[in-house]
Amino acid sequence: MSTPNIAFIGAGNMASSIVGGLIESGHPASAIRAADPYPDSLSKLRRIAPVETFEDNAAAVKGADVVILAVKPQLMTEALTSISAAVKEADALIISIAAGVTIDSMAKYLGEQTAIVRCMPNTPALLSCGASALFASQQVSATQRQYAEDILAAVGIVSWVDNEAALDAITALSGSGPAYFFLFMEAMIDSGCKLGLDRDTATAMAQQTALGAARMALESEADLATLRQQVTSPGGTTQAAVESFERDGLRDIIERAMQAAAIRAKELAGDTE
Ligand SMILES: NC(=O)C1=CN([C@@H]2O[C@H](COP(=O)(O)OP(=O)(O)OC[C@H]3O[C@@H](n4cnc5c(N)ncnc54)[C@H](OP(=O)(O)O)[C@@H]3O)[C@@H](O)[C@H]2O)C=CC1
Ligand SMILES: O=C(O)[C@@H]1CCC=N1
């Protein structure tokens, strides 16, 4: 399969992460371009790779095989309007990474025949450790499906979901998920300091513990509950901490937070409808 020409609309955090991963995996910079109304974002992106940049969205879409929409959901209508004519001419695959924004609402601007993949990536894509879920509209060809999968596989694992609504749950889990772990680590570091550690020591210990736990969860044959039990000596320190978490309703707290994220994803859809 030939290397697709990829145009990014929006050159912010996620676009930069994906461009970094693509370059790392051997995608030539000459087959990547990006548009953003703000020159600062474009120069930051050019520091990652010598990609061609545009301040005019439609100019970036010309000749593209794949257009990746990487703007905030609230700015999607504006971005879709700016590329509508160029997309119809280019016959390109559209990949949207915006939270919430539905395929139907994008097709209203881009045309019902446009091939659209909705994707929910996450920021560890920057380290090629991302987790992306994808859903394709019926108009997406087998080659275009492979394009989408290859692009996101360059920055981490890829999972196809069989219904579009599942992407709101994915957003609540892995899209927003890195922030939950960072929050948990921030709280652990603060608590370590209250117990008398200096901040550098507490930070190093929390970071390495998160890395070690993630690697064990991924690489061990034991399930998560078993791994947890292996740390939890009967009558010991971990048991005291885990019982405190359970008494305080940690699982309910997480469930409510993820429900709030999924509800917010549905609300964001409304902005482009
Ligand atoms: N950050 C994350 O963890 C994740 C984000 N997403 C999704 O990715 C999308 C982008 O998020 P993120 O990269 O964090 O956001 P950023 O704000 O970092 O990037 C968006 C970029 O688009 C630019 N922009 C604004 N309006 C337009 C326009 N009309 N045409 C072209 N470019 C425009 C912005 O400029 P300016 O900043 O000057 O407005 C900015 O440079 C969002 O839809 C979000 O839902 C998905 C998964 C994870
Ligand atoms: O917070 C957000 O809306 C975006 C989508 C998932 C992660 N960041």
Tab-separated table of C-alpha atoms and ligand atoms in Angstrom:
chain	number	residue	atom	x	y	z
A	1	MET	CA	0.000	0.000	0.000
A	2	SER	CA	1.379	3.454	-0.897
A	3	THR	CA	2.218	6.033	1.795
A	4	PRO	CA	-0.817	8.295	2.289
A	5	ASN	CA	-0.490	12.081	2.252
A	6	ILE	CA	-1.811	13.226	5.614
A	7	ALA	CA	-3.155	16.706	6.393
A	8	PHE	CA	-3.719	17.769	10.009
A	9	ILE	CA	-6.332	20.463	10.642
A	10	GLY	CA	-5.292	21.918	13.990
A	11	ALA	CA	-1.643	21.686	15.087
A	12	GLY	CA	-1.990	21.464	18.867
A	13	ASN	CA	-1.124	18.832	21.490
A	14	MET	CA	-2.667	15.761	19.910
A	15	ALA	CA	-1.649	16.599	16.336
A	16	SER	CA	1.960	17.081	17.516
A	17	SER	CA	1.861	13.757	19.390
A	18	ILE	CA	0.606	11.870	16.338
A	19	VAL	CA	3.059	13.609	13.968
A	20	GLY	CA	5.926	12.690	16.338
A	21	GLY	CA	4.862	9.031	16.312
A	22	LEU	CA	4.405	8.935	12.545
A	23	ILE	CA	7.881	10.345	11.936
A	24	GLU	CA	9.346	7.925	14.467
A	25	SER	CA	7.702	5.014	12.632
A	26	GLY	CA	9.198	6.089	9.301
A	27	HIS	CA	6.371	8.097	7.719
A	28	PRO	CA	8.156	10.730	5.579
A	29	ALA	CA	7.736	14.354	6.723
A	30	SER	CA	7.153	15.259	3.050
A	31	ALA	CA	3.867	13.279	3.212
A	32	ILE	CA	2.571	15.243	6.216
A	33	ARG	CA	1.207	18.782	6.273
A	34	ALA	CA	-0.703	20.776	8.847
A	35	ALA	CA	-2.935	23.823	9.002
A	36	ASP	CA	-3.647	26.034	11.986
A	37	PRO	CA	-4.665	29.698	12.069
A	38	TYR	CA	-2.002	30.380	14.703
A	39	PRO	CA	1.601	30.558	13.415
A	40	ASP	CA	3.018	29.685	16.864
A	41	SER	CA	1.419	26.227	16.816
A	42	LEU	CA	2.782	25.665	13.317
A	43	SER	CA	6.329	26.621	14.247
A	44	LYS	CA	6.165	24.309	17.302
A	45	LEU	CA	5.119	21.472	14.981
A	46	ARG	CA	7.946	22.244	12.541
A	47	ARG	CA	10.363	21.761	15.455
A	48	ILE	CA	9.164	18.126	15.647
A	49	ALA	CA	9.517	17.524	11.902
A	50	PRO	CA	9.989	19.558	8.707
A	51	VAL	CA	6.346	19.246	7.643
A	52	GLU	CA	4.702	21.707	5.260
A	53	THR	CA	2.440	24.121	7.131
A	54	PHE	CA	-0.487	26.322	6.134
A	55	GLU	CA	-2.567	28.997	7.792
A	56	ASP	CA	-5.381	28.165	5.366
A	57	ASN	CA	-7.134	24.857	6.156
A	58	ALA	CA	-8.438	24.277	2.610
A	59	ALA	CA	-4.932	24.641	1.130
A	60	ALA	CA	-3.653	21.836	3.399
A	61	VAL	CA	-6.464	19.488	2.300
A	62	LYS	CA	-5.616	19.787	-1.430
A	63	GLY	CA	-4.074	16.472	-2.595
A	64	ALA	CA	-4.410	14.801	0.840
A	65	ASP	CA	-5.420	11.123	1.089
A	66	VAL	CA	-6.222	11.468	4.795
A	67	VAL	CA	-7.374	14.570	6.689
A	68	ILE	CA	-7.064	14.426	10.476
A	69	LEU	CA	-9.370	16.823	12.302
A	70	ALA	CA	-7.526	17.764	15.500
A	71	VAL	CA	-9.360	20.870	16.698
A	72	LYS	CA	-11.391	21.290	19.884
A	73	PRO	CA	-15.007	20.075	19.537
A	74	GLN	CA	-16.220	23.635	20.152
A	75	LEU	CA	-14.300	24.810	17.033
A	76	MET	CA	-15.281	21.892	14.824
A	77	THR	CA	-18.099	23.681	12.955
A	78	GLU	CA	-15.706	26.432	11.932
A	79	ALA	CA	-13.044	23.904	10.843
A	80	LEU	CA	-15.551	21.749	8.895
A	81	THR	CA	-16.947	24.771	7.078
A	82	SER	CA	-13.452	25.840	6.056
A	83	ILE	CA	-12.567	22.476	4.438
A	84	SER	CA	-15.963	21.357	3.131
A	85	ALA	CA	-15.379	22.199	-0.562
A	86	ALA	CA	-11.748	20.995	-0.555
A	87	VAL	CA	-12.684	17.641	1.029
A	88	LYS	CA	-15.347	16.965	-1.619
A	89	GLU	CA	-12.727	17.632	-4.328
A	90	ALA	CA	-9.930	15.616	-2.663
A	91	ASP	CA	-12.097	12.524	-1.987
A	92	ALA	CA	-10.020	12.026	1.174
A	93	LEU	CA	-10.591	9.906	4.265
A	94	ILE	CA	-11.492	12.080	7.256
A	95	ILE	CA	-10.281	11.017	10.692
A	96	SER	CA	-11.711	13.058	13.557
A	97	ILE	CA	-10.096	12.802	16.974
A	98	ALA	CA	-12.535	15.268	18.578
A	99	ALA	CA	-14.367	14.094	21.688
A	100	GLY	CA	-18.101	13.673	21.200
A	101	VAL	CA	-18.492	15.017	17.648
A	102	THR	CA	-20.555	12.461	15.691
A	103	ILE	CA	-20.052	11.158	12.160
A	104	ASP	CA	-23.556	12.343	11.174
A	105	SER	CA	-22.849	15.891	12.320
A	106	MET	CA	-19.567	15.980	10.353
A	107	ALA	CA	-21.210	14.461	7.248
A	108	LYS	CA	-23.678	17.376	7.255
A	109	TYR	CA	-20.784	19.697	6.412
A	110	LEU	CA	-18.572	17.331	4.395
A	111	GLY	CA	-21.230	15.462	2.367
A	112	GLU	CA	-23.042	12.196	3.044
A	113	GLN	CA	-20.642	10.217	0.809
A	114	THR	CA	-17.525	11.286	2.711
A	115	ALA	CA	-15.555	8.451	4.315
A	116	ILE	CA	-15.189	9.276	8.020
A	117	VAL	CA	-13.382	7.472	10.845
A	118	ARG	CA	-13.914	8.663	14.390
A	119	CYS	CA	-10.968	8.076	16.652
A	120	MET	CA	-10.288	8.588	20.349
A	121	PRO	CA	-6.531	8.641	21.051
A	122	ASN	CA	-4.733	9.781	24.209
A	123	THR	CA	-1.655	11.887	25.015
A	124	PRO	CA	0.797	9.006	25.700
A	125	ALA	CA	0.772	8.835	21.879
A	126	LEU	CA	3.619	11.312	22.269
A	127	LEU	CA	5.771	8.432	23.597
A	128	SER	CA	4.289	5.906	21.151
A	129	CYS	CA	2.456	4.469	24.182
A	130	GLY	CA	-1.005	5.654	23.168
A	131	ALA	CA	-4.304	3.796	23.208
A	132	SER	CA	-6.688	4.663	20.364
A	133	ALA	CA	-10.147	3.366	19.574
A	134	LEU	CA	-11.598	3.706	16.058
A	135	PHE	CA	-15.046	3.543	14.474
A	136	ALA	CA	-15.587	3.710	10.690
A	137	SER	CA	-18.597	4.956	8.734
A	138	GLN	CA	-19.969	2.674	5.993
A	139	GLN	CA	-18.327	4.821	3.323
A	140	VAL	CA	-14.811	3.913	4.511
A	141	SER	CA	-13.040	1.503	2.102
A	142	ALA	CA	-10.773	-1.357	3.205
A	143	THR	CA	-7.698	0.636	2.118
A	144	GLN	CA	-8.859	3.684	4.078
A	145	ARG	CA	-9.529	1.514	7.133
A	146	GLN	CA	-5.959	0.261	6.887
A	147	TYR	CA	-4.678	3.866	6.522
A	148	ALA	CA	-6.467	4.832	9.747
A	149	GLU	CA	-5.215	1.772	11.599
A	150	ASP	CA	-1.609	2.262	10.425
A	151	ILE	CA	-1.570	5.958	11.391
A	152	LEU	CA	-2.794	5.319	14.938
A	153	ALA	CA	-0.719	2.129	15.301
A	154	ALA	CA	2.332	4.364	14.804
A	155	VAL	CA	1.617	5.902	18.215
A	156	GLY	CA	0.365	2.934	20.254
A	157	ILE	CA	-2.288	0.233	20.386
A	158	VAL	CA	-5.439	0.418	18.257
A	159	SER	CA	-8.835	-1.098	18.904
A	160	TRP	CA	-11.841	-0.952	16.538
A	161	VAL	CA	-15.235	-0.577	18.217
A	162	ASP	CA	-18.409	-1.804	16.517
A	163	ASN	CA	-20.693	1.057	17.520
A	164	GLU	CA	-20.085	4.776	17.546
A	165	ALA	CA	-21.570	5.323	21.011
A	166	ALA	CA	-18.785	3.174	22.493
A	167	LEU	CA	-16.392	6.032	21.712
A	168	ASP	CA	-17.947	8.124	24.495
A	169	ALA	CA	-17.098	5.332	26.963
A	170	ILE	CA	-13.599	5.059	25.466
A	171	THR	CA	-13.205	8.824	25.900
A	172	ALA	CA	-14.165	8.491	29.572
A	173	LEU	CA	-11.730	5.598	30.025
A	174	SER	CA	-8.560	6.002	27.954
A	175	GLY	CA	-9.038	9.425	26.326
A	176	SER	CA	-9.258	11.245	29.658
A	177	GLY	CA	-7.639	8.387	31.602
A	178	PRO	CA	-4.051	9.682	31.675
A	179	ALA	CA	-5.304	12.673	33.697
A	180	TYR	CA	-6.863	10.343	36.304
A	181	PHE	CA	-3.545	8.572	36.841
A	182	PHE	CA	-1.689	11.903	37.031
A	183	LEU	CA	-4.195	13.121	39.642
A	184	PHE	CA	-3.751	9.931	41.660
A	185	MET	CA	0.038	10.345	41.503
A	186	GLU	CA	-0.195	14.025	42.508
A	187	ALA	CA	-2.249	12.998	45.543
A	188	MET	CA	0.204	10.198	46.425
A	189	ILE	CA	3.141	12.613	46.210
A	190	ASP	CA	1.367	15.214	48.393
A	191	SER	CA	0.493	12.533	50.933
A	192	GLY	CA	4.066	11.204	50.899
A	193	CYS	CA	5.280	14.735	51.688
A	194	LYS	CA	2.785	14.975	54.580
A	195	LEU	CA	4.257	11.730	55.895
A	196	GLY	CA	7.663	13.416	55.969
A	197	LEU	CA	9.299	12.725	52.570
A	198	ASP	CA	10.922	15.464	50.528
A	199	ARG	CA	9.078	16.187	47.232
A	200	ASP	CA	11.817	14.883	44.909
A	201	THR	CA	11.966	11.538	46.679
A	202	ALA	CA	8.162	11.250	46.824
A	203	THR	CA	7.919	12.118	43.109
A	204	ALA	CA	10.580	9.616	42.012
A	205	MET	CA	8.976	6.846	44.083
A	206	ALA	CA	5.450	7.603	42.801
A	207	GLN	CA	6.580	7.751	39.148
A	208	GLN	CA	8.502	4.481	39.290
A	209	THR	CA	5.675	2.788	41.209
A	210	ALA	CA	3.177	3.812	38.504
A	211	LEU	CA	5.512	2.551	35.772
A	212	GLY	CA	6.176	-0.731	37.609
A	213	ALA	CA	2.476	-1.327	38.320
A	214	ALA	CA	1.521	-0.590	34.684
A	215	ARG	CA	4.202	-2.965	33.401
A	216	MET	CA	3.089	-5.716	35.795
A	217	ALA	CA	-0.551	-5.219	34.753
A	218	LEU	CA	0.492	-5.545	31.097
A	219	GLU	CA	3.123	-8.254	31.324
A	220	SER	CA	2.069	-10.538	34.170
A	221	GLU	CA	-0.171	-13.536	33.574
A	222	ALA	CA	-1.996	-12.821	36.836
A	223	ASP	CA	-5.143	-10.690	36.755
A	224	LEU	CA	-5.338	-7.283	38.470
A	225	ALA	CA	-7.063	-8.542	41.617
A	226	THR	CA	-4.383	-11.226	42.042
A	227	LEU	CA	-1.587	-8.691	41.536
A	228	ARG	CA	-3.251	-6.485	44.167
A	229	GLN	CA	-3.558	-9.421	46.580
A	230	GLN	CA	0.151	-10.191	46.104
A	231	VAL	CA	0.968	-6.744	47.545
A	232	THR	CA	-1.603	-7.057	50.308
A	233	SER	CA	-0.104	-9.007	53.221
A	234	PRO	CA	-2.854	-10.134	55.622
A	235	GLY	CA	-3.074	-7.642	58.465
A	236	GLY	CA	-0.408	-5.487	56.830
A	237	THR	CA	-0.040	-1.918	55.558
A	238	THR	CA	-1.647	-2.355	52.112
A	239	GLN	CA	-4.713	-3.976	53.648
A	240	ALA	CA	-5.090	-0.960	55.911
A	241	ALA	CA	-4.880	1.392	52.916
A	242	VAL	CA	-7.147	-0.641	50.593
A	243	GLU	CA	-9.811	-1.014	53.305
A	244	SER	CA	-9.677	2.754	53.792
A	245	PHE	CA	-10.207	3.265	50.014
A	246	GLU	CA	-13.137	0.828	49.965
A	247	ARG	CA	-14.749	2.390	53.070
A	248	ASP	CA	-14.484	5.821	51.447
A	249	GLY	CA	-16.121	4.555	48.223
A	250	LEU	CA	-13.207	4.871	45.774
A	251	ARG	CA	-14.912	2.615	43.186
A	252	ASP	CA	-18.090	4.746	43.265
A	253	ILE	CA	-16.006	7.895	42.977
A	254	ILE	CA	-14.340	6.524	39.832
A	255	GLU	CA	-17.666	5.376	38.373
A	256	ARG	CA	-19.242	8.810	38.901
A	257	ALA	CA	-16.231	10.579	37.362
A	258	MET	CA	-16.269	8.391	34.249
A	259	GLN	CA	-20.021	8.837	33.880
A	260	ALA	CA	-19.482	12.610	34.057
A	261	ALA	CA	-16.853	12.356	31.293
A	262	ALA	CA	-19.130	10.243	29.058
A	263	ILE	CA	-22.050	12.645	29.597
A	264	ARG	CA	-19.782	15.595	28.723
A	265	ALA	CA	-18.727	13.810	25.498
A	266	LYS	CA	-22.413	13.558	24.510
A	267	GLU	CA	-22.923	17.244	25.337
A	268	LEU	CA	-19.919	18.214	23.164
A	269	ALA	CA	-21.632	16.445	20.246
A	270	GLY	CA	-24.402	19.034	20.518
A	271	ASP	CA	-22.008	21.854	19.600
A	272	THR	CA	-21.774	20.694	15.968
A	273	GLU	CA	-25.396	19.541	15.524
B	1	LIG	N1	-5.620	16.438	24.718
B	1	LIG	C1	-6.039	15.190	24.848
B	1	LIG	O1	-5.676	14.445	25.786
B	1	LIG	C2	-6.959	14.603	23.836
B	1	LIG	C3	-7.627	15.392	22.930
B	1	LIG	N2	-8.505	14.830	22.044
B	1	LIG	C4	-9.210	15.667	21.073
B	1	LIG	O2	-8.238	16.213	20.221
B	1	LIG	C5	-8.700	17.461	19.760
B	1	LIG	C6	-7.553	18.461	19.880
B	1	LIG	O3	-7.177	18.544	21.249
B	1	LIG	P1	-5.786	19.164	21.660
B	1	LIG	O4	-4.744	18.786	20.676
B	1	LIG	O5	-5.602	18.846	23.095
B	1	LIG	O6	-6.152	20.712	21.505
B	1	LIG	P2	-5.195	21.933	21.187
B	1	LIG	O7	-5.958	23.153	21.561
B	1	LIG	O8	-3.840	21.691	21.740
B	1	LIG	O9	-5.053	21.889	19.587
B	1	LIG	C7	-6.018	22.346	18.677
B	1	LIG	C8	-5.332	23.284	17.703
B	1	LIG	O10	-6.278	23.685	16.715
B	1	LIG	C9	-6.133	25.092	16.487
B	1	LIG	N3	-7.338	25.618	15.874
B	1	LIG	C10	-8.327	26.345	16.450
B	1	LIG	N4	-9.269	26.648	15.520
B	1	LIG	C11	-8.870	26.084	14.353
B	1	LIG	C12	-9.415	26.040	13.049
B	1	LIG	N5	-10.579	26.619	12.738
B	1	LIG	N6	-8.732	25.401	12.076
B	1	LIG	C13	-7.537	24.796	12.347
B	1	LIG	N7	-6.986	24.803	13.573
B	1	LIG	C14	-7.637	25.425	14.568
B	1	LIG	C15	-5.832	25.606	17.884
B	1	LIG	O11	-5.330	26.906	17.913
B	1	LIG	P3	-5.532	27.743	19.330
B	1	LIG	O12	-4.918	26.946	20.429
B	1	LIG	O13	-4.755	28.982	19.086
B	1	LIG	O14	-7.006	27.905	19.460
B	1	LIG	C16	-4.819	24.571	18.363
B	1	LIG	O15	-3.518	24.885	17.889
B	1	LIG	C17	-9.913	17.852	20.590
B	1	LIG	O16	-11.057	17.741	19.786
B	1	LIG	C18	-9.946	16.828	21.715
B	1	LIG	O17	-11.272	16.458	22.031
B	1	LIG	C19	-8.675	13.472	21.955
B	1	LIG	C20	-8.021	12.654	22.804
B	1	LIG	C21	-7.136	13.126	23.826
B	2	LIG	O1	-10.738	16.548	27.942
B	2	LIG	C1	-11.092	16.418	26.761
B	2	LIG	O2	-12.185	16.858	26.385
B	2	LIG	C2	-10.191	15.704	25.789
B	2	LIG	C3	-10.839	14.461	25.246
B	2	LIG	C4	-10.166	13.330	25.946
B	2	LIG	C5	-9.014	13.941	26.594
B	2	LIG	N1	-9.018	15.222	26.447
